[in-house]
mmCIF file of C-alpha atoms in Angstrom:
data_model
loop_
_atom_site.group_PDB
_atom_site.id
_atom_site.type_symbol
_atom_site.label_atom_id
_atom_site.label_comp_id
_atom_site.label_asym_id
_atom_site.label_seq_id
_atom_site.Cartn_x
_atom_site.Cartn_y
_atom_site.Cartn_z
ATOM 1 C CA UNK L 299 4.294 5.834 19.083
ATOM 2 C CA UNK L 300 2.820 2.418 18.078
ATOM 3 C CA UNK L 301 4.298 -0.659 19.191
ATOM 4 C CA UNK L 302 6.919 -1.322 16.166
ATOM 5 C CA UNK L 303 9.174 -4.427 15.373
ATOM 6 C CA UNK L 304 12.608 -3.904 15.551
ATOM 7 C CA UNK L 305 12.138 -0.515 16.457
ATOM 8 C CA UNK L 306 9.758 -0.115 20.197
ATOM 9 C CA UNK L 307 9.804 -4.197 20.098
ATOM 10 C CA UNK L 308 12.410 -6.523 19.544
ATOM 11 C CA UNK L 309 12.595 -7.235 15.695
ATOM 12 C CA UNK L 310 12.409 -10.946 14.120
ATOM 13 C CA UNK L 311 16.239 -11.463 14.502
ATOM 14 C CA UNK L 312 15.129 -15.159 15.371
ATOM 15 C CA UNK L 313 13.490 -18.433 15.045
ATOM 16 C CA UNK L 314 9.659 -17.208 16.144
ATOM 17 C CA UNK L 315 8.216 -13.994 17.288
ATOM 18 C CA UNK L 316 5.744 -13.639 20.004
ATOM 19 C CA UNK L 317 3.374 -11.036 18.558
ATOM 20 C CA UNK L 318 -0.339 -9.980 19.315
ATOM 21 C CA UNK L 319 -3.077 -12.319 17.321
ATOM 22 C CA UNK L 320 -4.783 -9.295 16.382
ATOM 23 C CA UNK L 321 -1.281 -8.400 14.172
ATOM 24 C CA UNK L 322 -1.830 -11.535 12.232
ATOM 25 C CA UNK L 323 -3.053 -12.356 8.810
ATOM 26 C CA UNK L 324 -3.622 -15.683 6.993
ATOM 27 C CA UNK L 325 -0.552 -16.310 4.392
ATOM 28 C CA UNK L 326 -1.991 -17.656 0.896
ATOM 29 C CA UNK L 327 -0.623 -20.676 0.657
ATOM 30 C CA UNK L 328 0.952 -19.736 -3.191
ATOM 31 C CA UNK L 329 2.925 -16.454 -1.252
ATOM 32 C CA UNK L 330 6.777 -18.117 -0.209
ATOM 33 C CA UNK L 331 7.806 -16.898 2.496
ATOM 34 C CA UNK L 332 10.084 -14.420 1.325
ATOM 35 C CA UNK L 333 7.667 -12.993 -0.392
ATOM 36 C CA UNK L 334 5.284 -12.408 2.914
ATOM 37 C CA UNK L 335 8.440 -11.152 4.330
ATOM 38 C CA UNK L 336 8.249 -8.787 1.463
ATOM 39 C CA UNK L 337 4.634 -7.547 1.957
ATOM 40 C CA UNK L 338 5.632 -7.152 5.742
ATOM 41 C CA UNK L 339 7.854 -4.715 4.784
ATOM 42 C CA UNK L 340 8.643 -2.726 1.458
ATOM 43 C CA UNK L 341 5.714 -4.439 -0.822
ATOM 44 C CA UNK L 342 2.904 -3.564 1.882
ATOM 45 C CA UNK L 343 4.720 0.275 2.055
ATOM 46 C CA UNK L 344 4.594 0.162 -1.744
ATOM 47 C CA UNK L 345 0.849 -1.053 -2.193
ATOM 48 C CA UNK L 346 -0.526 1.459 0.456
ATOM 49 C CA UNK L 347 1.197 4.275 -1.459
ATOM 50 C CA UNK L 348 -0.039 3.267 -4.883
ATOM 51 C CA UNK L 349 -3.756 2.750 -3.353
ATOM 52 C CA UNK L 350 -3.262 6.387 -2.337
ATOM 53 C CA UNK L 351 -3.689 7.121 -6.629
ATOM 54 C CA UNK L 352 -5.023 3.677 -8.174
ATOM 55 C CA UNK L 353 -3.188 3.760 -11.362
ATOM 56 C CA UNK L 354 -3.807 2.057 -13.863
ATOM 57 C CA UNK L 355 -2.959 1.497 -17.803
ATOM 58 C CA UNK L 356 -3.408 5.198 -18.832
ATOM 59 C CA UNK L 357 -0.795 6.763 -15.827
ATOM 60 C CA UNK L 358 2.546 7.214 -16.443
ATOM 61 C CA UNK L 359 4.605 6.540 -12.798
ATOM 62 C CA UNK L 360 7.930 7.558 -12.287
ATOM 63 C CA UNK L 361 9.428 6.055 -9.211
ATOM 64 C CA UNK L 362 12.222 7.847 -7.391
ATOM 65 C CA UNK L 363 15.121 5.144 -5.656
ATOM 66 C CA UNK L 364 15.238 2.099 -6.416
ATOM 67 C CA UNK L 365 16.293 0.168 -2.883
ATOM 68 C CA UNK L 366 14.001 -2.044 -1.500
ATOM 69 C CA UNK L 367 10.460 0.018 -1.036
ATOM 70 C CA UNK L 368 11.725 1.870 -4.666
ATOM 71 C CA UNK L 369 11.519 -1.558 -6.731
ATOM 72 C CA UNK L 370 8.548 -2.866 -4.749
ATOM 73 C CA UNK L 371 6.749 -0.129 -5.733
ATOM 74 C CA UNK L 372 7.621 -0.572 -9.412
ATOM 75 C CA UNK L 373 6.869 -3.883 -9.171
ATOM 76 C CA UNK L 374 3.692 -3.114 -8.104
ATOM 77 C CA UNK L 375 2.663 -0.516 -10.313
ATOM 78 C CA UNK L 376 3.412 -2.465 -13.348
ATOM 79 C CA UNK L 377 0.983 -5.261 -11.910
ATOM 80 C CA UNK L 378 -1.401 -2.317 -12.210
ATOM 81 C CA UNK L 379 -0.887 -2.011 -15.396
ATOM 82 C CA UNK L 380 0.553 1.748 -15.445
ATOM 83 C CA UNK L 381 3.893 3.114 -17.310
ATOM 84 C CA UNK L 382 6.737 2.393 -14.735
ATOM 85 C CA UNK L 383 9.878 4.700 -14.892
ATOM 86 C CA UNK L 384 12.297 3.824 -12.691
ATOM 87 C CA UNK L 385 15.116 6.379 -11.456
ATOM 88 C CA UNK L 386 18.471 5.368 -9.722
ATOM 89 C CA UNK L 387 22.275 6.814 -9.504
ATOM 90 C CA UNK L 388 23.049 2.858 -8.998
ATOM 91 C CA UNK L 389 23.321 0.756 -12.625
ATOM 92 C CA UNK L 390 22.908 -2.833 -10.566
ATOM 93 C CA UNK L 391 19.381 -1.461 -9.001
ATOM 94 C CA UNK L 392 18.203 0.310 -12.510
ATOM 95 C CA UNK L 393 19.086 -3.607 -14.184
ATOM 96 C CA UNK L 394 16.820 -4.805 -11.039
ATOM 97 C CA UNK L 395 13.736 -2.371 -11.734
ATOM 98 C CA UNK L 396 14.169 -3.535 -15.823
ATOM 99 C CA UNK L 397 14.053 -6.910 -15.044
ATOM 100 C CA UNK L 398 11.116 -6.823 -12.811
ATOM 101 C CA UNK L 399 8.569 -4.412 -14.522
ATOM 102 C CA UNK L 400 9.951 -1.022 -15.076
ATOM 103 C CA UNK L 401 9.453 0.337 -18.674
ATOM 104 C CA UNK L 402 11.993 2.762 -18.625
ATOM 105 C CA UNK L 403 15.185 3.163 -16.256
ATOM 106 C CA UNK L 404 16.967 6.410 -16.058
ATOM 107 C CA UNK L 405 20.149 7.710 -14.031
ATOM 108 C CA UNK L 406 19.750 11.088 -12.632
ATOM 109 C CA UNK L 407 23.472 11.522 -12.492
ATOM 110 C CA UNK L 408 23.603 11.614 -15.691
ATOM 111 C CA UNK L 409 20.722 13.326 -16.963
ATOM 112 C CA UNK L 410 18.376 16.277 -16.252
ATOM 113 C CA UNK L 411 15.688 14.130 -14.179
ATOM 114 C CA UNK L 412 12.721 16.565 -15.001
ATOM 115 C CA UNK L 413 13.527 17.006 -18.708
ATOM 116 C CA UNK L 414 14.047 13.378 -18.872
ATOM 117 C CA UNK L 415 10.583 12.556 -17.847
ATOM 118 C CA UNK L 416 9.075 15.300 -19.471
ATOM 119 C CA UNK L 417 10.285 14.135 -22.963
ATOM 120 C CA UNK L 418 9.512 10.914 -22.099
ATOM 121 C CA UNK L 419 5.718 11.545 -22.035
ATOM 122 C CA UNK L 420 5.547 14.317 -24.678
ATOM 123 C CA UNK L 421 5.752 17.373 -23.024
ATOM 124 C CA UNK L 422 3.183 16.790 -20.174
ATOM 125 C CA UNK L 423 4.835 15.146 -16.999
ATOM 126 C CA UNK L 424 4.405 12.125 -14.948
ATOM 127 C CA UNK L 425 0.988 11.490 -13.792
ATOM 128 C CA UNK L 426 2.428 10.823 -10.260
ATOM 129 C CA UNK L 427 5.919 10.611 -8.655
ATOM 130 C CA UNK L 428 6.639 8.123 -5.764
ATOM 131 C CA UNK L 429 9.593 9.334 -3.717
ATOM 132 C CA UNK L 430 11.539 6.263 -2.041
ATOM 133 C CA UNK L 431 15.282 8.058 -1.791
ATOM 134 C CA UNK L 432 14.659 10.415 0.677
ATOM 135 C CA UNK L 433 17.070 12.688 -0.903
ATOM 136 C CA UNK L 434 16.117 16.407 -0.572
ATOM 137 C CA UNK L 435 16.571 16.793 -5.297
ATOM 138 C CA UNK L 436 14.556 13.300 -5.677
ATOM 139 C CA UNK L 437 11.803 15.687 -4.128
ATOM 140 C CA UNK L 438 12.314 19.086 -6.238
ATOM 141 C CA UNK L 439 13.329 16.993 -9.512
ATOM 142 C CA UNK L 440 9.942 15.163 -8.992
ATOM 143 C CA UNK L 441 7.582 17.936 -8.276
ATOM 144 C CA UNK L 442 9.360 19.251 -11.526
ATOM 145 C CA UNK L 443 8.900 16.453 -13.886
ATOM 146 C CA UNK L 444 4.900 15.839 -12.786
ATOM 147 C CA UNK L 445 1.761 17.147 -15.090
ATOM 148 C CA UNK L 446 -0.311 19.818 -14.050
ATOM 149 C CA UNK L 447 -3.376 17.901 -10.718
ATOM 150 C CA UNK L 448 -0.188 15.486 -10.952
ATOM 151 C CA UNK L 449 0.384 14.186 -7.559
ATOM 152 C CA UNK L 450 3.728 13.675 -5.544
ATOM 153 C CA UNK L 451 4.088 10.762 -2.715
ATOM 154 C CA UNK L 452 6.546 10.982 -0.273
ATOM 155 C CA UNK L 453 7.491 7.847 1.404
ATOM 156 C CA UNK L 454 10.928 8.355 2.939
ATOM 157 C CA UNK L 455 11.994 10.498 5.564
ATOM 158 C CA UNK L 456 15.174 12.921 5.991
ATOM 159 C CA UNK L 457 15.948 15.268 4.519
ATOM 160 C CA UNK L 458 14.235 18.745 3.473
ATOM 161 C CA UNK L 459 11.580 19.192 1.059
ATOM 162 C CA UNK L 460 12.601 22.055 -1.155
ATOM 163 C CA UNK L 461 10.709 23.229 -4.575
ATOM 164 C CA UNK L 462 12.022 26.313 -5.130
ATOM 165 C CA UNK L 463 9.601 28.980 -5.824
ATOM 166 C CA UNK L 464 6.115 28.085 -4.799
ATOM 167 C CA UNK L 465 3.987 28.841 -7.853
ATOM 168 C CA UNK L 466 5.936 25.737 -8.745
ATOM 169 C CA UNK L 467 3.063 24.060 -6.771
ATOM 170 C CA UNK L 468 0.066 26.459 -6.667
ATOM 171 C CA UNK L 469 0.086 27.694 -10.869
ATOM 172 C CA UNK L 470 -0.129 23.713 -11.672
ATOM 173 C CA UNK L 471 -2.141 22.719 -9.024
ATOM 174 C CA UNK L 472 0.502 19.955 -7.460
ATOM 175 C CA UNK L 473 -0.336 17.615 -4.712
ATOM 176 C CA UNK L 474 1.870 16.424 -1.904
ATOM 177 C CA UNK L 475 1.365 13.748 0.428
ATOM 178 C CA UNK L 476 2.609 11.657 2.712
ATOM 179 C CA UNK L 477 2.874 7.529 3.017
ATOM 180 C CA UNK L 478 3.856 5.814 6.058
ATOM 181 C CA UNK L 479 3.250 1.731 6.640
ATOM 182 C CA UNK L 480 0.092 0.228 6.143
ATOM 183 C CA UNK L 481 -2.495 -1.197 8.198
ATOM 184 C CA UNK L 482 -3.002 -5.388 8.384
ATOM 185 C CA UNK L 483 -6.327 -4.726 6.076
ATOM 186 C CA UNK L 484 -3.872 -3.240 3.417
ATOM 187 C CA UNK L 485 -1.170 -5.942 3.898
ATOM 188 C CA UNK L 486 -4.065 -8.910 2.958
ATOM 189 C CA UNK L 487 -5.155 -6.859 0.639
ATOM 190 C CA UNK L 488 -1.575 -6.187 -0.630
ATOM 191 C CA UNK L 489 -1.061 -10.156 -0.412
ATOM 192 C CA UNK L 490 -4.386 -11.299 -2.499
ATOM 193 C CA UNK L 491 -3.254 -8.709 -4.582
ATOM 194 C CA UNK L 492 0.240 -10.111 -5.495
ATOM 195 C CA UNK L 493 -0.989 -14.242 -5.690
ATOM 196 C CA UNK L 494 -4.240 -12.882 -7.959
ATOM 197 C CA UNK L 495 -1.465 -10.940 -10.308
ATOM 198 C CA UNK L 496 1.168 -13.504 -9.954
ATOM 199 C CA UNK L 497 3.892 -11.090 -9.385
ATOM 200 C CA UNK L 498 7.321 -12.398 -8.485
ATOM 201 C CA UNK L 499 8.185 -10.438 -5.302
ATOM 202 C CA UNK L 500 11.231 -13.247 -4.461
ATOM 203 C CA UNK L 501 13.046 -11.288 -7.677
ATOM 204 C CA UNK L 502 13.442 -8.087 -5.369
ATOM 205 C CA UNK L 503 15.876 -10.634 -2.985
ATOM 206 C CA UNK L 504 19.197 -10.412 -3.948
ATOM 207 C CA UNK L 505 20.894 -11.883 -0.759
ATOM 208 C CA UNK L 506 19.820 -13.967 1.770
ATOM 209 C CA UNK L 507 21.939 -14.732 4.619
ATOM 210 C CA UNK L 508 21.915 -17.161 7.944
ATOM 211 C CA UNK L 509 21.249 -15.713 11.511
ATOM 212 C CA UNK L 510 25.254 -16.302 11.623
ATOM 213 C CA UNK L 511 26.112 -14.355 8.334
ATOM 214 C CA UNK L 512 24.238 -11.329 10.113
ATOM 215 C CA UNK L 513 26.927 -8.941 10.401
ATOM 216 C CA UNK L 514 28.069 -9.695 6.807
ATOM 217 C CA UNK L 515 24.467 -9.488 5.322
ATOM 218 C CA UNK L 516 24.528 -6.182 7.516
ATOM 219 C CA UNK L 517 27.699 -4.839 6.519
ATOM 220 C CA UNK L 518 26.914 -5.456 2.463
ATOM 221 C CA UNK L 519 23.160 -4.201 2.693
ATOM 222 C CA UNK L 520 24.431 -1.078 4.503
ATOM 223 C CA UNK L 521 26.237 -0.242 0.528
ATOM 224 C CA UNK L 522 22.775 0.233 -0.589
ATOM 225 C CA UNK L 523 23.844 -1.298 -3.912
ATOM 226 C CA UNK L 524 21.491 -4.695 -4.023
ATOM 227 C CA UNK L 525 17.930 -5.376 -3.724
ATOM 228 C CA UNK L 526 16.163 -6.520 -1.104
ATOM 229 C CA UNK L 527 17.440 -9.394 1.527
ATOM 230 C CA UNK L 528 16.546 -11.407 4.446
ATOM 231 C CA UNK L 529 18.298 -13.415 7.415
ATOM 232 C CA UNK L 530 16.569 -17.355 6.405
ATOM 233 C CA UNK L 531 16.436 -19.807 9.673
#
């Protein structure tokens, strides 16, 4: 395993961080800091995804869950330009995606997921899904909904991956793949990226909290019903 943050190292629970020059990148001086925070994290996961497929105006997106990595990445894809449909069972998140870029929101709760995207782009599927939920029908419902060479990105773990039968996959040519982090090219790339667009990432913050509000910042983020938050020294 690679040294991690808060996961083989001690996370940034505190005023500074002793970390590795070699881990560091200059911050633009337009980025706030939330917003690096943000390209540390769920904006940098989101970017390396989407430079997996380089959409642009002509691709239609759909982007399963819409927690933190979820409305990053349809943040981010709007910037690019392409069709953002955002999917969510939780109304607060779906008003989140709207407000930041998303052209369409949709509840799969209450609707047929696949059909829903299907109609939505007459008949032929999203050009690519980006699973955030990690919840095993996110998966199938997304394979589902994309156009034939359409393209499937998986970015959260748990969970199974189940498609039913496989000519699902093989008759329209599907592709699956995986997207984990990003490298500290990506994330300055990620970061010129957001200043050059001008895109907003402080409106995927919903709550910030002091280092002494930590166990209530916890205990509300652990409802998975907000956007994105941070502990602010």
């Amino acid at each position: 395993m690679p040294r991690m943050y808060g996961m083989t190292d001690h996370g940034a629970h505190a005023p500074f961080l002793k970390v590795p020059a070699a881990t560091v990148i200059p911050m633009p001086e337009d980025l706030s800091f939330l917003a690096g925070a943000a390209i540390s994290c769920s904006a940098g996961t989101a970017f390396e995804a989407l430079m997996r497929v380089n959409p642009s105006g002509k691709d239609t997106i759909a982007v399963f869950g819409q927690g933190p990595v979820g409305l990053a990445t349809s943040q981010i894809a709007a910037g690019l330009g392409a069709r953002v449909i955002a999917l969510d069972v939780n109304p607060e998140r779906l008003e989140l995606a709207k407000r930041i870029g998303a052209d369409v929101v949709l509840n799969p709760d209450k609707i047929d997921a696949a059909e829903a995207l299907r109609d939505l782009t007459g008949g032929r599927g999203a050009d690519y899904v980006i699973e955030t939920s990690g919840v095993s029908s996110a998966r199938s419902e997304g394979i589902d909904a994309l156009r034939p060479w359409g393209k499937i990105l998986l970015l959260a773990g748990g969970s199974a991956l189940e498609f039913g039968d496989v000519d699902l996959i093989t008759t329209r040519q599907i592709g699956i793949e995986g997207s984990w982090t990003f490298s500290s090219v990506s994330q300055a790339e990620c970061a010129r990226f957001v200043v050059e667009k001008n895109i907003h990432l402080d409106a995927l913050y919903t709550h910030t909290w002091s280092i002494e509000q930590a166990a209530e910042g916890y205990e509300r983020f652990a409802k998975q019903t907000d956007g994105k938050a941070a502990l602010v020294f």
